[in-house]
Short mmCIF file of N, CA and C in Angstrom, two decimals:
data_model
loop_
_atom_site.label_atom_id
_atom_site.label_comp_id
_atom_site.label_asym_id
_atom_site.label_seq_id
_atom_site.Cartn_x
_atom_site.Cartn_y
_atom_site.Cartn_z
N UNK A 1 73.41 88.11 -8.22
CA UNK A 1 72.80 89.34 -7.74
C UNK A 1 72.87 90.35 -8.86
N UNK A 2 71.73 91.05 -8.71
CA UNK A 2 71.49 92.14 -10.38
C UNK A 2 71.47 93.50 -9.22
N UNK A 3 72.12 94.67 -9.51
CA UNK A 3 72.10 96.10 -9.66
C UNK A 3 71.07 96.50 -10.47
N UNK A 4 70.36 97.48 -10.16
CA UNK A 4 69.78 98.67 -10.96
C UNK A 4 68.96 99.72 -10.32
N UNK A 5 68.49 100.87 -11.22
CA UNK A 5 67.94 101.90 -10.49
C UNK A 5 66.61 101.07 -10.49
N UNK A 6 66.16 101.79 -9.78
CA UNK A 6 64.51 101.30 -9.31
C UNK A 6 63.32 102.04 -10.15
N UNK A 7 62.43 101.67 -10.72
CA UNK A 7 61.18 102.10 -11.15
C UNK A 7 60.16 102.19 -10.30
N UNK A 8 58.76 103.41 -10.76
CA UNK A 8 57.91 103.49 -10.15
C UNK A 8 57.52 102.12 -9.43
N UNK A 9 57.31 101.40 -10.12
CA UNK A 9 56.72 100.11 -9.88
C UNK A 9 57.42 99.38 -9.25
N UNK A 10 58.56 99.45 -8.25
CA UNK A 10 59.16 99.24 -7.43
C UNK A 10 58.66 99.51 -5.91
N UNK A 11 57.76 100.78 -6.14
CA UNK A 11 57.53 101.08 -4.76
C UNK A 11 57.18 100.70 -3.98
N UNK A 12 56.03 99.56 -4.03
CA UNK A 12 55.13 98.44 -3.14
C UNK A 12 56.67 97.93 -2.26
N UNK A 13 57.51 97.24 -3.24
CA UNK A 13 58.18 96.54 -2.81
C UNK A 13 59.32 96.56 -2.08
N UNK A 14 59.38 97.89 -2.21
CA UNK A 14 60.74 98.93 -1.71
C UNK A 14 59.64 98.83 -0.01
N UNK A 15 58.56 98.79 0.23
CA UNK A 15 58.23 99.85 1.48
C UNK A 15 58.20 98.75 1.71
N UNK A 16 57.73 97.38 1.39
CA UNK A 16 57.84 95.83 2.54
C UNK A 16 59.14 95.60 2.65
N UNK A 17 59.96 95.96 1.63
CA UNK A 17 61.29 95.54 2.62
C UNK A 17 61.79 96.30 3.46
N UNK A 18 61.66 97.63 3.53
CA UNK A 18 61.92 98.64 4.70
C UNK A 18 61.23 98.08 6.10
N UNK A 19 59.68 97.63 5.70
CA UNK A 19 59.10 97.62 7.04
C UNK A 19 59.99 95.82 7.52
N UNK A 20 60.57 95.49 6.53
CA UNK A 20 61.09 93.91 7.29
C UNK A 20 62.53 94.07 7.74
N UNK A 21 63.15 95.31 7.77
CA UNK A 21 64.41 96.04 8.36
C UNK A 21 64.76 96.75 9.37
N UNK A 22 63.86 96.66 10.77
CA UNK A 22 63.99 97.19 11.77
C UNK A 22 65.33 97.53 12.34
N UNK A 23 65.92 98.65 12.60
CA UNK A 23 65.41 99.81 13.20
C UNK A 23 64.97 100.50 11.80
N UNK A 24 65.03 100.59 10.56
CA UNK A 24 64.69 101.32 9.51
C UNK A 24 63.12 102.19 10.15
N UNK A 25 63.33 103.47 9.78
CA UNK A 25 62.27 104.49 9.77
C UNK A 25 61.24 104.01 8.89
N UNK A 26 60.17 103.42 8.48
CA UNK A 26 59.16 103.50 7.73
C UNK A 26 58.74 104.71 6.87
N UNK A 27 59.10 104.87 5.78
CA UNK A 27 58.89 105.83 4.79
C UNK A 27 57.00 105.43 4.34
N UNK A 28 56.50 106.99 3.70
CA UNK A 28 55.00 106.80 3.46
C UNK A 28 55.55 105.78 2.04
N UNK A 29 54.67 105.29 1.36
CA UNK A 29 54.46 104.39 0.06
C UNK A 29 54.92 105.39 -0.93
N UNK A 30 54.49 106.94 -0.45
CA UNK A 30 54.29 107.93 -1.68
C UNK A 30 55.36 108.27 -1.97
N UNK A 31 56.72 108.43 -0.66
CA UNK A 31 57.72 108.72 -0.26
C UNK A 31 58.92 107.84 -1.40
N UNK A 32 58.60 106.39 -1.06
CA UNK A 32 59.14 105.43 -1.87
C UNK A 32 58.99 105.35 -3.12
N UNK A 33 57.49 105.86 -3.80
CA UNK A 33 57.61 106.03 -4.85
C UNK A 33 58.50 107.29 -5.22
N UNK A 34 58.09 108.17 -4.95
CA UNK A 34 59.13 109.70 -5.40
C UNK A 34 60.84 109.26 -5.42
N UNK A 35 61.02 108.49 -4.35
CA UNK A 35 62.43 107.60 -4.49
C UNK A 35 62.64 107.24 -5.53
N UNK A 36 61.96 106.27 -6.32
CA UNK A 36 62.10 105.07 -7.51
C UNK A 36 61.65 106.00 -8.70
N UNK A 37 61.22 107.30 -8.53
CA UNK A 37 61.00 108.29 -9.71
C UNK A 37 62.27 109.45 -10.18
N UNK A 38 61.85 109.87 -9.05
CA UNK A 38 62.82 111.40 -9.38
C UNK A 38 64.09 111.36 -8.73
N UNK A 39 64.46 110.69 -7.67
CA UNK A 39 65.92 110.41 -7.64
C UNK A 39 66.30 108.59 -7.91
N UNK A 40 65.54 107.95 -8.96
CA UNK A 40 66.29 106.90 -9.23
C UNK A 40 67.68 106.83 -9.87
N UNK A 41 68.46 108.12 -10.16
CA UNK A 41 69.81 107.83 -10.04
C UNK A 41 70.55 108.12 -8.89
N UNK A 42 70.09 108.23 -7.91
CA UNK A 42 70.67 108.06 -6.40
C UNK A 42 70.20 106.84 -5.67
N UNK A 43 68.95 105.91 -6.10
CA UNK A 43 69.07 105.21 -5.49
C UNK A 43 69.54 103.75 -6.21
N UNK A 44 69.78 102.30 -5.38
CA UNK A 44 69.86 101.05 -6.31
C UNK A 44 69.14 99.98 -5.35
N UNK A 45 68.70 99.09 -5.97
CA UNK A 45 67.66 97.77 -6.04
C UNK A 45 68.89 96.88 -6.52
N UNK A 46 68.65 95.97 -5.16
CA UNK A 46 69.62 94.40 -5.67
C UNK A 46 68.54 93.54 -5.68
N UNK A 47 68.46 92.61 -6.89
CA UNK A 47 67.48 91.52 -7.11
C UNK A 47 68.31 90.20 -7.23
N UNK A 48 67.35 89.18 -6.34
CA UNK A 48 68.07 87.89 -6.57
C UNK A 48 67.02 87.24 -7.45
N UNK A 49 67.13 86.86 -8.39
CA UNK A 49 66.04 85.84 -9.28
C UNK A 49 65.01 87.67 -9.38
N UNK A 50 63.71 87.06 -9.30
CA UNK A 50 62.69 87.94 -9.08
C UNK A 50 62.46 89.28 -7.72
N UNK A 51 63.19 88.57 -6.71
CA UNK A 51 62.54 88.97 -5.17
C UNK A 51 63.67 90.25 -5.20
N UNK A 52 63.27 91.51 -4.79
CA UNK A 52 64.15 92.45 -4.05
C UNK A 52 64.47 92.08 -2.92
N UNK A 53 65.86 92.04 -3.15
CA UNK A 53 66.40 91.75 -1.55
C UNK A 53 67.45 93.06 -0.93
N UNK A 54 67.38 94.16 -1.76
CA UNK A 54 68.53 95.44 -1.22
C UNK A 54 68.07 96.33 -1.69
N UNK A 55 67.89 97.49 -1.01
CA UNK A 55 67.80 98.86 -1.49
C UNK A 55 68.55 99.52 -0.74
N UNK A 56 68.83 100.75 -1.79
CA UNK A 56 69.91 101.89 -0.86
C UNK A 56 68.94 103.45 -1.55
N UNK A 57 68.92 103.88 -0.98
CA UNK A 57 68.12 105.34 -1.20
C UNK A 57 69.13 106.36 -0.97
N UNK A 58 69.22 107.56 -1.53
CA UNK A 58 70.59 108.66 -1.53
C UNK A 58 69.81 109.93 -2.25
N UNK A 59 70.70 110.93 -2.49
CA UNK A 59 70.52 112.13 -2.66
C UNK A 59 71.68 112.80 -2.92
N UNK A 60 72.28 113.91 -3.67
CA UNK A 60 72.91 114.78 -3.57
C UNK A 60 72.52 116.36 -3.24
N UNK A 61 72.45 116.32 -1.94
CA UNK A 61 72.46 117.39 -1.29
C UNK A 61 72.66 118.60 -1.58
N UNK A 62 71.66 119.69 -2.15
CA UNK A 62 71.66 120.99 -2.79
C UNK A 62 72.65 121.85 -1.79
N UNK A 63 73.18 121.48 -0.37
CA UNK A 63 73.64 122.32 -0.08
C UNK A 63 75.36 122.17 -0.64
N UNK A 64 75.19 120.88 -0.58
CA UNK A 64 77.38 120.36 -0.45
C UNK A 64 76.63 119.39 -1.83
N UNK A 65 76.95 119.62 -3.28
CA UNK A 65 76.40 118.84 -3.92
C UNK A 65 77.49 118.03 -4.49
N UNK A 66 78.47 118.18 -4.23
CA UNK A 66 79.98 117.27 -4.35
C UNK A 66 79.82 116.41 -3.52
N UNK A 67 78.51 115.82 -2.08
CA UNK A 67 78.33 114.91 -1.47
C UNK A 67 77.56 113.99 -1.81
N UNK A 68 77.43 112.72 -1.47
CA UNK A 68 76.00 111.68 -1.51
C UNK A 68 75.94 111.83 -0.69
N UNK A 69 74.72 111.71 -0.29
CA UNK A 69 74.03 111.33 0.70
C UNK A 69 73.42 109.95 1.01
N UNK A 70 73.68 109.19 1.95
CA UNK A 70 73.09 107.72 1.84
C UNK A 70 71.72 108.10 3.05
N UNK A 71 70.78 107.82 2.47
CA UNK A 71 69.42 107.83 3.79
C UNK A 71 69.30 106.64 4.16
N UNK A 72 68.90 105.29 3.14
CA UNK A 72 68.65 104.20 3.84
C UNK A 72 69.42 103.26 3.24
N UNK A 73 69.43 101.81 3.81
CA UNK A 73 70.15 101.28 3.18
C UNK A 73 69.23 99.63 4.01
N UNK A 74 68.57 99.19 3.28
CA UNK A 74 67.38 98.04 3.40
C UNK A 74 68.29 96.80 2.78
N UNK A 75 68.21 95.54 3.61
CA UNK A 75 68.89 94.35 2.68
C UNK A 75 67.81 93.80 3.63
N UNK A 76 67.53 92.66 2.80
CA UNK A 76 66.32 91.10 3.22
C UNK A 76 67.43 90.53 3.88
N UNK A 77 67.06 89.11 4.82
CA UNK A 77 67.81 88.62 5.69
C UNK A 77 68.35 87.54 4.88
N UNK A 78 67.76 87.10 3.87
CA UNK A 78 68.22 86.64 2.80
C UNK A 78 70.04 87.00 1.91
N UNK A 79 69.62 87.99 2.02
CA UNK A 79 71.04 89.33 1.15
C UNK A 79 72.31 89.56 2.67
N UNK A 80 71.88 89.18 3.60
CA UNK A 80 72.56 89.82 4.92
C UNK A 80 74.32 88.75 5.14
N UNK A 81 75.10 89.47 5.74
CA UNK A 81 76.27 88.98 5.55
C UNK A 81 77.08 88.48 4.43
N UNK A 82 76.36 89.14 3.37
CA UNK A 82 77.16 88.96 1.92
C UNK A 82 78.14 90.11 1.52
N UNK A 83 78.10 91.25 2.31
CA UNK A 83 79.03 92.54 1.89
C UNK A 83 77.67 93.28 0.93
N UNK A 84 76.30 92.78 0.55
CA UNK A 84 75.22 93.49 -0.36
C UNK A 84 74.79 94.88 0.13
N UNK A 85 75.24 95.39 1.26
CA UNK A 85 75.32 96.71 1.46
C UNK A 85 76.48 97.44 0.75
N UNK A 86 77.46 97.11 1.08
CA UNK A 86 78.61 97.97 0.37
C UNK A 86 78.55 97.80 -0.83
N UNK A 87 78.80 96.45 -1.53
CA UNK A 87 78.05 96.36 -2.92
C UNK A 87 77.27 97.21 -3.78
N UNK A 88 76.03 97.74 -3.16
CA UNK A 88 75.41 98.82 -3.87
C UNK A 88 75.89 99.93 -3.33
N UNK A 89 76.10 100.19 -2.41
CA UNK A 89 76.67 101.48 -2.47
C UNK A 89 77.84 101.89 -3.35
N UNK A 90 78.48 101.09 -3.45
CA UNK A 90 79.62 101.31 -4.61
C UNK A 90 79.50 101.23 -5.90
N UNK A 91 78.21 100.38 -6.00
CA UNK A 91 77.79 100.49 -7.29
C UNK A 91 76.74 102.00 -7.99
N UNK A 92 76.08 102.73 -6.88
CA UNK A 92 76.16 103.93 -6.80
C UNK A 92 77.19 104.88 -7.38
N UNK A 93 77.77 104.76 -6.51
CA UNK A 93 79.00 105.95 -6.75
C UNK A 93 79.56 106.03 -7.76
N UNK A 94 79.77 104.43 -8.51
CA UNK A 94 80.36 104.69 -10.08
C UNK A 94 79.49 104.88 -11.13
N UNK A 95 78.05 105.07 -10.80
CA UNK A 95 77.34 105.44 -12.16
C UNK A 95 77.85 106.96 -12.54
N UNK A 96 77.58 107.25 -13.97
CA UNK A 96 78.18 108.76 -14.13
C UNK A 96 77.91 109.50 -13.37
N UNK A 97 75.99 109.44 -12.68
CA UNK A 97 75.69 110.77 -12.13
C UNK A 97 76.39 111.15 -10.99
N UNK A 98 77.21 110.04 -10.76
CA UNK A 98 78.00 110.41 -9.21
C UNK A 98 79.45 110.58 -9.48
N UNK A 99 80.22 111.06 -10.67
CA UNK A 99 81.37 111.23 -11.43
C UNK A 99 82.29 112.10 -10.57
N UNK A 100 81.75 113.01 -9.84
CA UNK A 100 82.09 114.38 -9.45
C UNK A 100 81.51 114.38 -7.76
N UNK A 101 81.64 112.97 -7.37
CA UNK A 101 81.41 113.14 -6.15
C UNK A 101 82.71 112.90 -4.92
N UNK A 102 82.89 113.89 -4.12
CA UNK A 102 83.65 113.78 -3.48
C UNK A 102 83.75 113.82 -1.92
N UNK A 103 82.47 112.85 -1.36
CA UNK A 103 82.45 112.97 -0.11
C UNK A 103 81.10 111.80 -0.11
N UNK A 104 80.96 110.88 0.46
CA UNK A 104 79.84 110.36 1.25
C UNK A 104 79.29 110.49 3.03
N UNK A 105 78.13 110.98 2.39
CA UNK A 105 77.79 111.44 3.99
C UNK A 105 76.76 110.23 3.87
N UNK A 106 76.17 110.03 5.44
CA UNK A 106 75.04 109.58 6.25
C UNK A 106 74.79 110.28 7.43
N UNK A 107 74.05 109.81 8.14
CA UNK A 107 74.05 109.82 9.58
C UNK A 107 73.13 108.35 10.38
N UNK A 108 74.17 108.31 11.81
CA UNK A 108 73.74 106.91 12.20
C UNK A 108 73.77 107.26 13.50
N UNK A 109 73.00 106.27 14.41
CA UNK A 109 72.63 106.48 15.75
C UNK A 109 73.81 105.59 16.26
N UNK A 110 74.19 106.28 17.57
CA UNK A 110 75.54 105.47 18.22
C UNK A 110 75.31 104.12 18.09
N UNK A 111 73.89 103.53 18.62
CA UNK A 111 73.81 102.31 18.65
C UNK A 111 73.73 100.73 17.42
N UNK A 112 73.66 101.84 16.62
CA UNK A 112 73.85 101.07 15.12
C UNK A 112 74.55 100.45 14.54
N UNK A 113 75.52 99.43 15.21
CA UNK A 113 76.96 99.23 14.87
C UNK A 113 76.82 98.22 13.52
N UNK A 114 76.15 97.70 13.40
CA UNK A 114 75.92 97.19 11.99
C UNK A 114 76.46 98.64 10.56
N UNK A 115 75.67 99.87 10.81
CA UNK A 115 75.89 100.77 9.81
C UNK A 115 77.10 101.27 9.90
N UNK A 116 77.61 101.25 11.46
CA UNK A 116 79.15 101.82 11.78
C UNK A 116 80.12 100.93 10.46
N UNK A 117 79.76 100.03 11.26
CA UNK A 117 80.84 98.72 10.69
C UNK A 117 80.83 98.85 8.79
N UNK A 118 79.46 99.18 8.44
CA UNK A 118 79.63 99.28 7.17
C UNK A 118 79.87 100.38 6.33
N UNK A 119 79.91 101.98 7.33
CA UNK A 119 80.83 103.20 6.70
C UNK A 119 82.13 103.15 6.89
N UNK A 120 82.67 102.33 7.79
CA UNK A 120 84.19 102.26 8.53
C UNK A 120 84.35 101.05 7.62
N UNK A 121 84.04 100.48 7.04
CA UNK A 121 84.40 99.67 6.06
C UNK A 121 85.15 99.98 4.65
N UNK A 122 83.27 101.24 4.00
CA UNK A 122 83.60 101.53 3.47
C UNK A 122 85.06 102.34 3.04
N UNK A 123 85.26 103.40 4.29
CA UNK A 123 86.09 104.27 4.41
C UNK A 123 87.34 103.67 4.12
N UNK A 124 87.57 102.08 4.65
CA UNK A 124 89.02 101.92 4.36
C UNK A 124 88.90 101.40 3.20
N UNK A 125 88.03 100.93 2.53
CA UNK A 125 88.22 100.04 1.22
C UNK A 125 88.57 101.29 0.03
N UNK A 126 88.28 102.64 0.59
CA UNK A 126 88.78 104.09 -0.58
C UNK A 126 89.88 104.66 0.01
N UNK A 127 90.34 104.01 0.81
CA UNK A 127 91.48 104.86 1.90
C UNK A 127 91.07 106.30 2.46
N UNK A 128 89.75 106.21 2.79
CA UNK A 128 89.46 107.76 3.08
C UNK A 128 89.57 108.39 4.63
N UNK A 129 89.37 109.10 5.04
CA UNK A 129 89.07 109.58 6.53
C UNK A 129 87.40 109.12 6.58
N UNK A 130 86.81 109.10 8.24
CA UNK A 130 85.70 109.31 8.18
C UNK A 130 85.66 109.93 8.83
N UNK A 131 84.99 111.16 9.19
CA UNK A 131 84.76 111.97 10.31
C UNK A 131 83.64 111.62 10.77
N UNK A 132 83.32 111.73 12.41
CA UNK A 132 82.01 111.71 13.09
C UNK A 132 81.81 112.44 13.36
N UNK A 133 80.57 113.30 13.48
CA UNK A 133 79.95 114.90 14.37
C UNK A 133 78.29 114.37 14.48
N UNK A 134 78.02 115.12 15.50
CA UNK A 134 76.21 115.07 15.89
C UNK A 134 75.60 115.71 15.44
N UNK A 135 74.82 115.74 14.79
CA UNK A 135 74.08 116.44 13.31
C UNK A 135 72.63 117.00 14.01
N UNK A 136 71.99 115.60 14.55
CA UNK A 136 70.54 115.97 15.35
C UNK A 136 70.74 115.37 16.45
N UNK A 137 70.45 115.99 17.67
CA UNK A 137 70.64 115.45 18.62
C UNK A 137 69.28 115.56 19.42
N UNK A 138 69.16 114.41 20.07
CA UNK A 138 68.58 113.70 20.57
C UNK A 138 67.17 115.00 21.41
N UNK A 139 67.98 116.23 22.45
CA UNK A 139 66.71 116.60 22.77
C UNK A 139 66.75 117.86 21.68
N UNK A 140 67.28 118.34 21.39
CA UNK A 140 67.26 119.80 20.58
C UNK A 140 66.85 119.04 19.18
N UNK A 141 67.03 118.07 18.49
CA UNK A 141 66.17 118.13 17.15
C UNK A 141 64.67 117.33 17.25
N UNK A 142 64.90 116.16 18.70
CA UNK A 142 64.32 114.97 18.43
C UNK A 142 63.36 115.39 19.86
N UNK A 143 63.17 115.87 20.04
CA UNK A 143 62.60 116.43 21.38
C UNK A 143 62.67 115.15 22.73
N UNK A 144 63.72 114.58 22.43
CA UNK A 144 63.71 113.63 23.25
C UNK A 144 63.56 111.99 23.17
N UNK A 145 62.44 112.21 21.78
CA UNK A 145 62.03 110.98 21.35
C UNK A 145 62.57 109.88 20.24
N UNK A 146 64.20 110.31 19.92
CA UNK A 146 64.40 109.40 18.95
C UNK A 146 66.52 109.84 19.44
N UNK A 147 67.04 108.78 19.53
CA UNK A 147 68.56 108.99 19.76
C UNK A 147 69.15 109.97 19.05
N UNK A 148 70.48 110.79 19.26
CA UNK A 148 70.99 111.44 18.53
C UNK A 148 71.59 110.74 16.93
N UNK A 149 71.65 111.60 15.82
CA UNK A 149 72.03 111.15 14.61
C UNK A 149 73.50 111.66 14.60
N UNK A 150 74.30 110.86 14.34
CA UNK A 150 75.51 111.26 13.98
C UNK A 150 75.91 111.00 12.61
N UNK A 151 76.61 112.24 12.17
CA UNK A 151 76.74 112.20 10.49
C UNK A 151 77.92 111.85 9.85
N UNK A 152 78.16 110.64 9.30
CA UNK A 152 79.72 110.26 9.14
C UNK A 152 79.75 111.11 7.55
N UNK A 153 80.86 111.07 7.24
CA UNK A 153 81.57 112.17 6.24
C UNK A 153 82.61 111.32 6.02
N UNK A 154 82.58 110.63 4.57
CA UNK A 154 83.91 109.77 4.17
C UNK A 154 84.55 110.26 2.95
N UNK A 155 85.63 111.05 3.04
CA UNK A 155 86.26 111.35 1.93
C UNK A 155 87.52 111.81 2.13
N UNK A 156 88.22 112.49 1.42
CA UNK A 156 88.05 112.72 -0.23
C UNK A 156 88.05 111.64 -1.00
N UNK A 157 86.92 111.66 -1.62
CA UNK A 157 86.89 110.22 -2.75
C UNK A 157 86.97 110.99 -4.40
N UNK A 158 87.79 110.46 -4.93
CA UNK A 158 87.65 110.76 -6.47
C UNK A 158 86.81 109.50 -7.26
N UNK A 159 85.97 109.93 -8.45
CA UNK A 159 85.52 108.45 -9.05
C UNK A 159 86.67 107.38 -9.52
N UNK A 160 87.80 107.52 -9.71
CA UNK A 160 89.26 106.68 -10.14
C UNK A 160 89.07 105.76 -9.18
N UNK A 161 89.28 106.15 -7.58
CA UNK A 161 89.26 105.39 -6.24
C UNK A 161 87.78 105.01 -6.05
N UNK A 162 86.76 105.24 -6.56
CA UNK A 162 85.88 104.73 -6.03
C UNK A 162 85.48 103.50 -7.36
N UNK A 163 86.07 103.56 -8.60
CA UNK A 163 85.93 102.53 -9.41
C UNK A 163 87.06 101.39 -9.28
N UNK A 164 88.25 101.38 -8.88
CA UNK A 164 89.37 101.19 -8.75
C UNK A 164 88.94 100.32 -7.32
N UNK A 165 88.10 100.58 -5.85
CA UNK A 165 87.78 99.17 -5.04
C UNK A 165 86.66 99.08 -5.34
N UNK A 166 85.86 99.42 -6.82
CA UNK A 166 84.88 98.32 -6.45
C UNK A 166 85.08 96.99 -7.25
N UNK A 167 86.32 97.24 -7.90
CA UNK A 167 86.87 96.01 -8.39
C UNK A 167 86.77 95.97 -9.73
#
């Protein structure tokens, strides 16, 4: 399995594997490209041979910019039950641009226990806390039409501990 940031020319391939990741939100094409452009050091592409089989998409958040942000996190069924989620995410966190990061956020719908399982993972593999809180909820952000988001918060992480488990 190969790590790296993603290029424009990634984008086709970034949005078929999203749409082959249900519950994943479907991002526009244009969306995915701006991903693989202007924050390709927040996001990473796992390739097996030729084929993308993982993406993780992120951000550091202009408001808390000592946070990542994880938005999506896409693996082929191919990549699935290998740990290739946490994998890139950790491989994230130790590039420089994330040197000075001290908190990973998301947010996940109660029913998601796949993503549970893989922030509560993360959390113990840095020895961190995770906190849960309801970020958007269900009728006041979502007018009803999409479950509440709950926003996990895993830290304090220093880069030492976050290079130190990824081995």
């Amino acid at each position: 399995m190969h790590f790296r940031p993603p290029v424009s020319t990634d984008g086709p391939a970034v949005t078929a594997l999203i749409s082959r990741c249900p519950p994943l939100d479907r991002n526009s094409a244009y969306c995915n490209l701006i991903q693989c452009t202007h924050f390709a050091d927040q996001c990473v592409i796992a390739e097996l041979g030729d084929r993308i089989v993982g993406w993780v998409s992120g951000h550091r958040p202009a408001s808390d910019p000592r946070a990542f942000f994880v938005w999506q996190v896409a693996v082929a069924a191919e990549g699935r039950g290998k740990g290739l989620a946490s994998q890139m995410i950790k491989s994230l966190l130790t590039r420089s641009a994330q040197h000075d990061v001290t908190h990973l956020i998301t947010t996940i719908t109660d029913g998601n226990k796949a993503s549970w399982a893989l922030f509560r993972g993360l959390a113990r593999d840095w020895d961190a806390e995770l906190e849960r809180t309801a970020l958007f909820e269900r009728e006041a952000h979502f007018a009803g039409a999409y479950p509440t988001e709950y926003q996990a918060r895993i830290g304090p992480l220093t880069f030492s501990k976050i290079q130190k488990a990824q081995g």
